[in-house]
Coordinates of N, CA and C in Angstrom, one line a residue:
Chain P
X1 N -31.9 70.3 18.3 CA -32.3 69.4 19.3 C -33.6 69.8 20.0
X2 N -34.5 69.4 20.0 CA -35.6 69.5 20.7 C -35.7 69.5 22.4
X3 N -36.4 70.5 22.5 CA -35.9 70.6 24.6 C -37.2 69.9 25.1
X4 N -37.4 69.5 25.2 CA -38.9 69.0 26.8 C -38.6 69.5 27.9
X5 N -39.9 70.0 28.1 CA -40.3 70.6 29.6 C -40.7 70.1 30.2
X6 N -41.1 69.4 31.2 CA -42.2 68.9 32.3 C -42.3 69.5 33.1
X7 N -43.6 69.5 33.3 CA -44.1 70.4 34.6 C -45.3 69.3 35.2
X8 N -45.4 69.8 37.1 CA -44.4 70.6 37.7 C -43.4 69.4 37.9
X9 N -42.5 69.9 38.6 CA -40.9 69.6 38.7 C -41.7 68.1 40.2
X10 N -42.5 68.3 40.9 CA -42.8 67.5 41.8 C -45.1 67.7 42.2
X11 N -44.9 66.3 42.1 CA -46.4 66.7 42.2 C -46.6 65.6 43.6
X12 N -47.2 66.2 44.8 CA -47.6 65.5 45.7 C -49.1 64.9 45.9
X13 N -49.5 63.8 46.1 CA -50.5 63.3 45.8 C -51.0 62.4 46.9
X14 N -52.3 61.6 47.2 CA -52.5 60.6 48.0 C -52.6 59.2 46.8
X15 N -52.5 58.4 47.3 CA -53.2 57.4 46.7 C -54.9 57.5 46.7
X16 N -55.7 57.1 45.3 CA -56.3 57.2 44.3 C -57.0 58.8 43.9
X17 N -55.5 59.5 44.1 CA -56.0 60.6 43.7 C -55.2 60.7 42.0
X18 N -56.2 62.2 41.1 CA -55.9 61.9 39.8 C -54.5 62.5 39.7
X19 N -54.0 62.1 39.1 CA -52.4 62.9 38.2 C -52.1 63.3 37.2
X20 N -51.8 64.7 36.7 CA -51.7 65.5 35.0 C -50.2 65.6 35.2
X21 N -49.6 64.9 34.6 CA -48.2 65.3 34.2 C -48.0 66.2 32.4
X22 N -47.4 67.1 32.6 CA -47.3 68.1 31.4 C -45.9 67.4 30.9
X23 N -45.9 67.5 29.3 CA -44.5 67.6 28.5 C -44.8 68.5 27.8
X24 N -43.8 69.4 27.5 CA -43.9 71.1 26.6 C -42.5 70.9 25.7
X25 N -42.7 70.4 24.4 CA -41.8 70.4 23.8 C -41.7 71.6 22.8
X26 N -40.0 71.9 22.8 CA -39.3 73.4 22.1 C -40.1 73.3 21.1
X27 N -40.5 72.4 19.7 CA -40.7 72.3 18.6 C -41.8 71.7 18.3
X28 N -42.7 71.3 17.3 CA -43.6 70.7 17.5 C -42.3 69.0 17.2
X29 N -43.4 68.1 17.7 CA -43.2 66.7 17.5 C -44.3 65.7 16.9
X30 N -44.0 65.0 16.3 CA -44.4 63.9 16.0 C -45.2 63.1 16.6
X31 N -46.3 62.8 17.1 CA -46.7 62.3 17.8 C -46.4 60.7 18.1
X32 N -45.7 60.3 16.8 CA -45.2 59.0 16.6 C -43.9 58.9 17.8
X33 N -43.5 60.0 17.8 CA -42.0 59.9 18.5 C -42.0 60.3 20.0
X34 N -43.5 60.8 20.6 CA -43.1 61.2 21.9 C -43.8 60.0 23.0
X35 N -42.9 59.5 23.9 CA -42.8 58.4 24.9 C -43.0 58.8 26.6
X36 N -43.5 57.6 26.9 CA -43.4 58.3 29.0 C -42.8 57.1 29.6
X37 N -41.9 57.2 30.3 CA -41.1 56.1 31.1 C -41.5 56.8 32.7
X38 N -41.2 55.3 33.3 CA -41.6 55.6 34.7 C -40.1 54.6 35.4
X39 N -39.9 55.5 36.1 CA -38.3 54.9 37.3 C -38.4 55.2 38.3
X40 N -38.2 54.1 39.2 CA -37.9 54.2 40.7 C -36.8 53.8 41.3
X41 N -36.8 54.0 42.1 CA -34.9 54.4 42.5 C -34.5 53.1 42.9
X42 N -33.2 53.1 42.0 CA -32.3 51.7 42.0 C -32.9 51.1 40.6
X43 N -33.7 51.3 40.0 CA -34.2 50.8 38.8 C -33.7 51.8 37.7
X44 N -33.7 50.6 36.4 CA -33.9 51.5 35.0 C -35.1 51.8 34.5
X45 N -35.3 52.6 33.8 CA -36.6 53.4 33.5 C -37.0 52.3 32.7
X46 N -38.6 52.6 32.7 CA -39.4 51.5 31.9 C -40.9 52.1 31.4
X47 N -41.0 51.5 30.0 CA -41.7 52.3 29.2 C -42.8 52.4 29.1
X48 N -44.0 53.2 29.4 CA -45.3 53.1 30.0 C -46.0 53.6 28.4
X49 N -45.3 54.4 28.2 CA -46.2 55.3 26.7 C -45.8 55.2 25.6
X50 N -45.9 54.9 24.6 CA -44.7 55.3 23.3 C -46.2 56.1 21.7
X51 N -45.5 56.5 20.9 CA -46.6 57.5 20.1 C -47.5 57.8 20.8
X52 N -47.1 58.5 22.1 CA -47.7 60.1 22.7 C -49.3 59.0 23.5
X53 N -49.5 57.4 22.9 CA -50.6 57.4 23.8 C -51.1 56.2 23.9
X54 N -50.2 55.3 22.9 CA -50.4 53.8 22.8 C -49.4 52.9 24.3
X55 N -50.5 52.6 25.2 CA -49.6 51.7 26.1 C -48.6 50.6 26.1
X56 N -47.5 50.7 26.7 CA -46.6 49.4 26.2 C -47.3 48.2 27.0
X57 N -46.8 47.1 26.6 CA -46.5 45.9 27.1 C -47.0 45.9 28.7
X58 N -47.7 45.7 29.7 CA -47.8 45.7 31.0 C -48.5 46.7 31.7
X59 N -48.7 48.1 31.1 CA -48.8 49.2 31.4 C -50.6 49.3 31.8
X60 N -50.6 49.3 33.2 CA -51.9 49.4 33.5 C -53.2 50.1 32.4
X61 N -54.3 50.0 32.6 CA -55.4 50.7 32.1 C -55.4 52.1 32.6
X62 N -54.7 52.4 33.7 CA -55.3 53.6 34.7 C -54.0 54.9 34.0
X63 N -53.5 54.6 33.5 CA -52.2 55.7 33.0 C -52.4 55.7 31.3
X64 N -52.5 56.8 30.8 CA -52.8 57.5 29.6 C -52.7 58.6 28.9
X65 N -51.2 58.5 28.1 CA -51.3 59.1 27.3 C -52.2 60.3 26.4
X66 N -51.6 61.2 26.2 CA -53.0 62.1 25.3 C -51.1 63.6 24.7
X67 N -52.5 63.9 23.4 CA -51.6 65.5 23.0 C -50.9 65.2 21.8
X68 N -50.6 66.6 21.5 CA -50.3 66.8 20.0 C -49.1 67.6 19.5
X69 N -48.4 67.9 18.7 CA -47.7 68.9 18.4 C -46.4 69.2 19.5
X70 N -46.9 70.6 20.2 CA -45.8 70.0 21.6 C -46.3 70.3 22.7
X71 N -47.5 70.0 23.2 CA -48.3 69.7 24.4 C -48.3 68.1 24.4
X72 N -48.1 67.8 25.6 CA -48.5 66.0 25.8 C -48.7 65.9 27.3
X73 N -49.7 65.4 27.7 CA -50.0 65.2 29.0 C -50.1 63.3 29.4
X74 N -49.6 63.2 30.3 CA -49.8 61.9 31.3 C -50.2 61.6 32.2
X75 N -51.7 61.0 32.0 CA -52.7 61.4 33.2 C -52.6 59.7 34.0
X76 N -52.7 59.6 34.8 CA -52.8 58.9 35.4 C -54.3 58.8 37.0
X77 N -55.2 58.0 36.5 CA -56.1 58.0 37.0 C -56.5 58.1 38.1
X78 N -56.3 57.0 38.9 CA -56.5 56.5 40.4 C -55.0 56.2 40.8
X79 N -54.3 57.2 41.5 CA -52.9 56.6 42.2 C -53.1 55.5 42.7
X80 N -51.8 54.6 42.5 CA -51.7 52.8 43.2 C -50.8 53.4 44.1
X81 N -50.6 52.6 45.0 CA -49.2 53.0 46.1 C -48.0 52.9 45.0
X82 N -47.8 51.7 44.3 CA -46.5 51.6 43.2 C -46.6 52.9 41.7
X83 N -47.3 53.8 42.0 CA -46.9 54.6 40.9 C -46.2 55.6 41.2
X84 N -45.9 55.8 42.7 CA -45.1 56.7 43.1 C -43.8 56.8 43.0
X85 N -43.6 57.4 41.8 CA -42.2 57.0 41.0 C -41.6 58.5 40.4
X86 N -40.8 58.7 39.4 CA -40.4 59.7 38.6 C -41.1 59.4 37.4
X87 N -41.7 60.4 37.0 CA -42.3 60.3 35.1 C -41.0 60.8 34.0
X88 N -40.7 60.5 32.9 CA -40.4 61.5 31.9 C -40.7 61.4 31.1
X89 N -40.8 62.2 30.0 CA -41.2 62.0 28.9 C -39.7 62.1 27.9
X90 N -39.8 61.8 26.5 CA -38.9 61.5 25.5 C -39.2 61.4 24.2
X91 N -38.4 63.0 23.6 CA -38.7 62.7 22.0 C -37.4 62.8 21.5
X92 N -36.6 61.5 21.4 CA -35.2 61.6 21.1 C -34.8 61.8 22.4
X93 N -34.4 63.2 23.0 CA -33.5 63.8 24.5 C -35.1 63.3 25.0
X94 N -34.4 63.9 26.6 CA -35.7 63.6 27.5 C -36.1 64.4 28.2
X95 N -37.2 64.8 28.9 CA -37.2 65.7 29.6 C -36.9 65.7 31.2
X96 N -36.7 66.4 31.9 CA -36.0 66.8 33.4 C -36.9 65.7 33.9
X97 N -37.9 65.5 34.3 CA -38.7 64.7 35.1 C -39.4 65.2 35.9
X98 N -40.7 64.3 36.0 CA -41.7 65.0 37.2 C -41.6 63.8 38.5
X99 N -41.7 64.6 39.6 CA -41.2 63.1 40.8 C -42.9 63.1 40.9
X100 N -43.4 61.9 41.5 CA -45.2 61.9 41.9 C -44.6 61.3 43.3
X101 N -44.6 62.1 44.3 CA -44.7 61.3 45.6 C -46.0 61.6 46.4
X102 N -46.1 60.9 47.6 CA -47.1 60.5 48.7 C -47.1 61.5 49.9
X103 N -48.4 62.4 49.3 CA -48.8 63.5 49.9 C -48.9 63.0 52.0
Chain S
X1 N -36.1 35.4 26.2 CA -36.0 36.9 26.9 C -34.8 37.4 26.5
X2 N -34.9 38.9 25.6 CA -33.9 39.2 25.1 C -33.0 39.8 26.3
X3 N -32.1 40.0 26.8 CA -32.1 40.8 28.1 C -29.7 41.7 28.1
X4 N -30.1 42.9 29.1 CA -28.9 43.5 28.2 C -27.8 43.9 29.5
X5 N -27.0 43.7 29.3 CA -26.1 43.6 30.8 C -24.7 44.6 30.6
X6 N -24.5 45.5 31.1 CA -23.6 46.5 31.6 C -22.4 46.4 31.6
X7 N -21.3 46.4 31.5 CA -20.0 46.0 32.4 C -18.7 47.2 31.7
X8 N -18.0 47.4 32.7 CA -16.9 48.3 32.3 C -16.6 48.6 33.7
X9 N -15.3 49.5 33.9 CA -14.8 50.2 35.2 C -15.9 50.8 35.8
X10 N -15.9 50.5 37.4 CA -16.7 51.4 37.9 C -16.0 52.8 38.6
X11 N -14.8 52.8 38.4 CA -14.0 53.9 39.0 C -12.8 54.7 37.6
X12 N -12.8 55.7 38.1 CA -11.6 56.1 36.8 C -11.3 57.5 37.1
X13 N -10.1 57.9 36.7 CA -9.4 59.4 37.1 C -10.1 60.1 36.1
X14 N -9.8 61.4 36.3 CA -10.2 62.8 35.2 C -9.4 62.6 34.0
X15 N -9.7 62.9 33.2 CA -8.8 62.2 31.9 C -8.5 61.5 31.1
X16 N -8.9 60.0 32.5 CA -9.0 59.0 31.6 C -9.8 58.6 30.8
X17 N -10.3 58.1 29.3 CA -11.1 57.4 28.8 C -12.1 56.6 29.2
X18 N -13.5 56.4 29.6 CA -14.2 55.7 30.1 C -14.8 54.4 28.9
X19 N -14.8 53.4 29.1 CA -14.8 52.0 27.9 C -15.8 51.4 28.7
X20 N -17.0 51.0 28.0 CA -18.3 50.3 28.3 C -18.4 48.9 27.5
X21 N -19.1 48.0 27.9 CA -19.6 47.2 27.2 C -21.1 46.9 27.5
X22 N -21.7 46.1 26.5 CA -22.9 45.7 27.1 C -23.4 44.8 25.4
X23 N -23.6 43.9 26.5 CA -23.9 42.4 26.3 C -25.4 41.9 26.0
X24 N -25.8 41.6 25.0 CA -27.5 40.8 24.7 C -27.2 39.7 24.5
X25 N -28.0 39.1 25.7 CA -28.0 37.6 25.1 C -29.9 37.4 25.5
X26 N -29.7 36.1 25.0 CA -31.5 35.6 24.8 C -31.7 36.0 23.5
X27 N -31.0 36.9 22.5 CA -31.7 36.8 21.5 C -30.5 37.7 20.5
X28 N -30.5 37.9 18.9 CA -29.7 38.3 18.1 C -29.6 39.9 18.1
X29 N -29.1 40.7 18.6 CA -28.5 42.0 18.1 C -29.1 42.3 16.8
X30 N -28.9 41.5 15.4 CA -29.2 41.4 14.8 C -30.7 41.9 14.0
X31 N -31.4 41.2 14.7 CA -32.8 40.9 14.5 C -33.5 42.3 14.7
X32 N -34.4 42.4 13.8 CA -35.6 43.4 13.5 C -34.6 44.6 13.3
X33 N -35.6 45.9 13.3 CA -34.6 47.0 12.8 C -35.0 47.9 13.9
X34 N -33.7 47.7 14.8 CA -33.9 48.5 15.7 C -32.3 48.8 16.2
X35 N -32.7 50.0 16.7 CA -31.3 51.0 17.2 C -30.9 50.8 18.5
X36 N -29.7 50.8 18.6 CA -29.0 50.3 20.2 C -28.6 51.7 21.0
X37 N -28.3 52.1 21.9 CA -27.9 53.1 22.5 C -27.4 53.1 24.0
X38 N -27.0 54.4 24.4 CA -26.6 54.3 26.0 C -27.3 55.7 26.2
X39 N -27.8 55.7 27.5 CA -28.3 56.6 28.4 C -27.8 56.5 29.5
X40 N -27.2 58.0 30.2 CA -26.7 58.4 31.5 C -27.7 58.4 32.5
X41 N -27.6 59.0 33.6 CA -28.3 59.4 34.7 C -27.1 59.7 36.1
X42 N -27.0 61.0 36.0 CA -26.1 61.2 37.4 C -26.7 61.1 38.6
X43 N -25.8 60.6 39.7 CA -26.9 60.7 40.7 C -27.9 61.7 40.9
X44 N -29.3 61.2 41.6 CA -30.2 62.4 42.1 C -30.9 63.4 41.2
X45 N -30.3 62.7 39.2 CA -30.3 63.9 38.1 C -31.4 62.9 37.1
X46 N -31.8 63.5 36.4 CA -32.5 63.0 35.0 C -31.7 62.3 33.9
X47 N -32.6 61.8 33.2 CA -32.2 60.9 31.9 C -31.1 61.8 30.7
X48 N -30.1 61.5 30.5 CA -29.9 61.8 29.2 C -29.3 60.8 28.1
X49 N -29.6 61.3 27.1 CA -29.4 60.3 26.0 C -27.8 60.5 25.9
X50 N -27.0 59.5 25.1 CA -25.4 60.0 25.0 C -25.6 59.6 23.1
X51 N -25.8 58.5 22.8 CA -25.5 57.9 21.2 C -26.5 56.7 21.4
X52 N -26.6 56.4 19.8 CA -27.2 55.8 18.9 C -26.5 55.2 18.2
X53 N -26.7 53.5 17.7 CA -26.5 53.2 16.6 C -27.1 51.9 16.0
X54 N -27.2 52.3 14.7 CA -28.0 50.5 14.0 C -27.0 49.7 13.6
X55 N -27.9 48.9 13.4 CA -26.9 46.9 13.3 C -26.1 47.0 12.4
X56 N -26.3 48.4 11.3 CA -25.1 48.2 10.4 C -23.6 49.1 10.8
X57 N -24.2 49.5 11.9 CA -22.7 50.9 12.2 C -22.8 52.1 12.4
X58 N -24.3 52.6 11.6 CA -24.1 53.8 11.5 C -24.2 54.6 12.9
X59 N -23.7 55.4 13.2 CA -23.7 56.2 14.4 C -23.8 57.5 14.8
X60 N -24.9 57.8 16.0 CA -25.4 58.8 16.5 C -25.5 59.6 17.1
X61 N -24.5 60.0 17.5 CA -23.9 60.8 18.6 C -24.5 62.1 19.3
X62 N -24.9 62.1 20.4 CA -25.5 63.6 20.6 C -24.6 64.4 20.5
X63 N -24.8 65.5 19.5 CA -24.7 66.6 19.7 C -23.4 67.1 20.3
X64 N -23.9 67.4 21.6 CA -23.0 68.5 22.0 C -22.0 67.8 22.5
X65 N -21.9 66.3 22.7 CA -20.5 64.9 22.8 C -19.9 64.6 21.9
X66 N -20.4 65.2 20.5 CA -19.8 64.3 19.2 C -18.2 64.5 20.2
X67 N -17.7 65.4 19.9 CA -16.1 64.9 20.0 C -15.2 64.1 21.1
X68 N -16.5 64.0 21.9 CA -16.3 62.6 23.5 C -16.3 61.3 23.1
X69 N -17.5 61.4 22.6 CA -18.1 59.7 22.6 C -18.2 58.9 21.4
X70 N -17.7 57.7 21.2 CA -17.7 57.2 20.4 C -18.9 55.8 20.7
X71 N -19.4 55.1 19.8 CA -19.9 54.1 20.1 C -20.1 53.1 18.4
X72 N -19.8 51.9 19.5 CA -19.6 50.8 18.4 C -20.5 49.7 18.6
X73 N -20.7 48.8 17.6 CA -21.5 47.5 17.3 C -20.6 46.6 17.0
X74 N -20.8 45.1 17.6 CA -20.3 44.1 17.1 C -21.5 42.6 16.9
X75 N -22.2 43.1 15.7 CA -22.7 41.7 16.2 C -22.7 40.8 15.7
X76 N -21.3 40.2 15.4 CA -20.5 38.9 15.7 C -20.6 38.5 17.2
X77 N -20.6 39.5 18.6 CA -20.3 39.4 19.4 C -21.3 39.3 20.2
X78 N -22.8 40.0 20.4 CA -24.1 40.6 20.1 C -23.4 41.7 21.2
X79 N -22.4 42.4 20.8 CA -21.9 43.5 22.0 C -22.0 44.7 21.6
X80 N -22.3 46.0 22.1 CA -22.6 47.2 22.3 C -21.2 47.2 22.5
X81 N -20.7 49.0 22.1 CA -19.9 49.6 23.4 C -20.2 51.2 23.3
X82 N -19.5 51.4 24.1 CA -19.6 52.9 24.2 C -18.0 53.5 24.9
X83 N -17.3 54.7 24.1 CA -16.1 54.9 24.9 C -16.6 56.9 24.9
X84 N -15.7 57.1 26.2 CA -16.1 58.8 26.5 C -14.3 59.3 26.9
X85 N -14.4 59.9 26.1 CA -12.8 60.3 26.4 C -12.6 61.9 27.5
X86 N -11.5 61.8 27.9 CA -11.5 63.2 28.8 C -12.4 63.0 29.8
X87 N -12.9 62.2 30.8 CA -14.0 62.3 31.9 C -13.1 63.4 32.8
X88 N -14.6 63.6 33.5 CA -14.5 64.7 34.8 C -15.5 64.2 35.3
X89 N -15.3 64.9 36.5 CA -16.3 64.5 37.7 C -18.0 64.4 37.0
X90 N -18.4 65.5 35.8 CA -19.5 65.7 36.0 C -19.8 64.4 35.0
X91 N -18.9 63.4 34.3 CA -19.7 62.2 34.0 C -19.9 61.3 34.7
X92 N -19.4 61.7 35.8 CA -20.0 60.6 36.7 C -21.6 59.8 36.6
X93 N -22.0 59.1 36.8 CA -23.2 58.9 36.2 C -23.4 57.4 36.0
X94 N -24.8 56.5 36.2 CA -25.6 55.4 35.8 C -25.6 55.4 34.7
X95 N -24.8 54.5 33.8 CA -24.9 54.6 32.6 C -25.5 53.2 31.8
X96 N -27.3 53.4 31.2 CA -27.7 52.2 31.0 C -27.0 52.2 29.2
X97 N -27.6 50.9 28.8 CA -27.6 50.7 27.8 C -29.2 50.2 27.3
X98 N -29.6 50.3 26.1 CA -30.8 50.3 25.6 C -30.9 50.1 24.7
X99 N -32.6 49.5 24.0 CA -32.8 49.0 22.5 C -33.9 50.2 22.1
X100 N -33.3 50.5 21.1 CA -34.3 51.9 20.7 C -35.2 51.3 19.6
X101 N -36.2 52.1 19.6 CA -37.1 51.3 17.9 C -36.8 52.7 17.0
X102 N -37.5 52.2 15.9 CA -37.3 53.3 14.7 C -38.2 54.4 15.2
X103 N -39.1 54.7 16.0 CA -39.6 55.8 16.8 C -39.2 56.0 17.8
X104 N -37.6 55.9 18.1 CA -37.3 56.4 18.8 C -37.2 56.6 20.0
X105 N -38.2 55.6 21.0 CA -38.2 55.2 22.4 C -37.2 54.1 22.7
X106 N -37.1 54.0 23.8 CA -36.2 52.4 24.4 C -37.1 51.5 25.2
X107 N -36.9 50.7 24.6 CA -38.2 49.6 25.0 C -37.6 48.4 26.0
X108 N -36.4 48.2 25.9 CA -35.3 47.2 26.4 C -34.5 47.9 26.9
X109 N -34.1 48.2 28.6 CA -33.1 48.8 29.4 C -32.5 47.3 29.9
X110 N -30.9 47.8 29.8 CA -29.9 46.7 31.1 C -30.3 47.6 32.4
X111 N -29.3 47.2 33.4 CA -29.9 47.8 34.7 C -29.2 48.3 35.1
X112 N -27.9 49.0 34.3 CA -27.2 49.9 34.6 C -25.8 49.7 35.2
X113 N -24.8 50.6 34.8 CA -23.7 50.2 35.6 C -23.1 52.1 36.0
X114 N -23.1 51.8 37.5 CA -22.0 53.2 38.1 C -20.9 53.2 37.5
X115 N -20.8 54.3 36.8 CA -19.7 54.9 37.1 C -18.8 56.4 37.5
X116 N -17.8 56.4 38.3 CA -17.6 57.5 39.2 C -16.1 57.7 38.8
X117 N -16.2 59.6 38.5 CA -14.6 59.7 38.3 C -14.3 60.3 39.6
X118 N -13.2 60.0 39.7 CA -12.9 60.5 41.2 C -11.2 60.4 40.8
X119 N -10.4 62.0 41.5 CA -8.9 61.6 41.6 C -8.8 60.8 43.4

């Protein structure tokens, strides 16, 4: 089973400042197979990334995907007030999660 | 709008069996080739995946639950389930259901249903 890491565990930020969310996966991966969901509390997760960098359905211009093997980063450009959410990433399992809250 | 809805006990002893369903309507279970599943989340805790399965049955159990969890397809019915035998406190947990693609993301979340073992 493949482990994902994310780092860090919480990243405090202002609005339109930039954001690097890390995934460190045990094994390499697929690039086809690693995804980023974003959830906010009381909600189900919803899927911002899928093959490590192609945006889904709705998913702003300013959040992007990147990475290979088992590095994958989720940058997110200019914070909106609504991005202040939990990240994770997922290749099959998922990883622990990064919270992005309002510095 | 394909869309996926939750339902089972929200309360249950240590021991007991936990029995899920979940429901798609707006569109066929059927259709395209894609994988169904359920995902936990305990309170205050991260995502985990529980099982997998495609429209014909076959089934995918994580790992270290194979001998908990079962999960079934009916789509005569367009219904999901999911059963966890032996709970304890620590399954307590938000348990969504979900439409997975052949890469293995979930593109389609229900919105979740609690559930809490408690004696």
């Amino acid at each position: 089973e493949i482990v994902l890491t994310q780092s860090p565990g919480t990243l405090s930020l202002s609005p339109g400042e930039r954001a690097t969310l890390s995934c460190r996966a045990s094994q390499r991966v697929s690039s086809n197979y690693l995804a980023w969901y974003q959830q906010k509390p009381g909600q189900a997760p919803r899927l911002l990334i899928y093959g490590a960098s192609t945006r889904a359905a709705g998913t702003p211009g300013r959040f992007t995907g990147s990475g290979s093997g088992t590095d994958f980063t989720l940058t997110i450009t200019r914070l909106e007030p609504e991005d202040f959410a939990v990240y994770y990433c997922q290749a099959g399992s998922f990883g622990q999660g990064t919270k992005v809250e309002i510095k | 709008q394909l869309q996926l809805q939750e339902s089972g006990p929200g309360l249950l002893r240590p021991s007991e069996t936990l029995s899920l369903s979940c429901t798609v309507s707006g569109g066929s279970i059927r259709t395209g080739n894609y994988y169904w599943g359920w995902v936990r989340q305990p309170p205050g805790k991260g995502l985990e995946w529980l099982a997998t399965i495609d429209r014909t049955g076959r089934a995918y159990p994580k790992p270290s639950l194979q001998s908990r969890v079962a999960i079934s397809i009916d789509t005569s019915r367009n219904k999901l389930s999911l059963s966890l035998r032996s709970v304890t406190a620590t399954d307590t947990a938000l348990y969504f259901c979900a439409r997975r693609t052949e890469t293995w993301y979930f593109d389609l979340w229900g919105r979740g249903i609690l559930v809490t073992v408690s004696s």
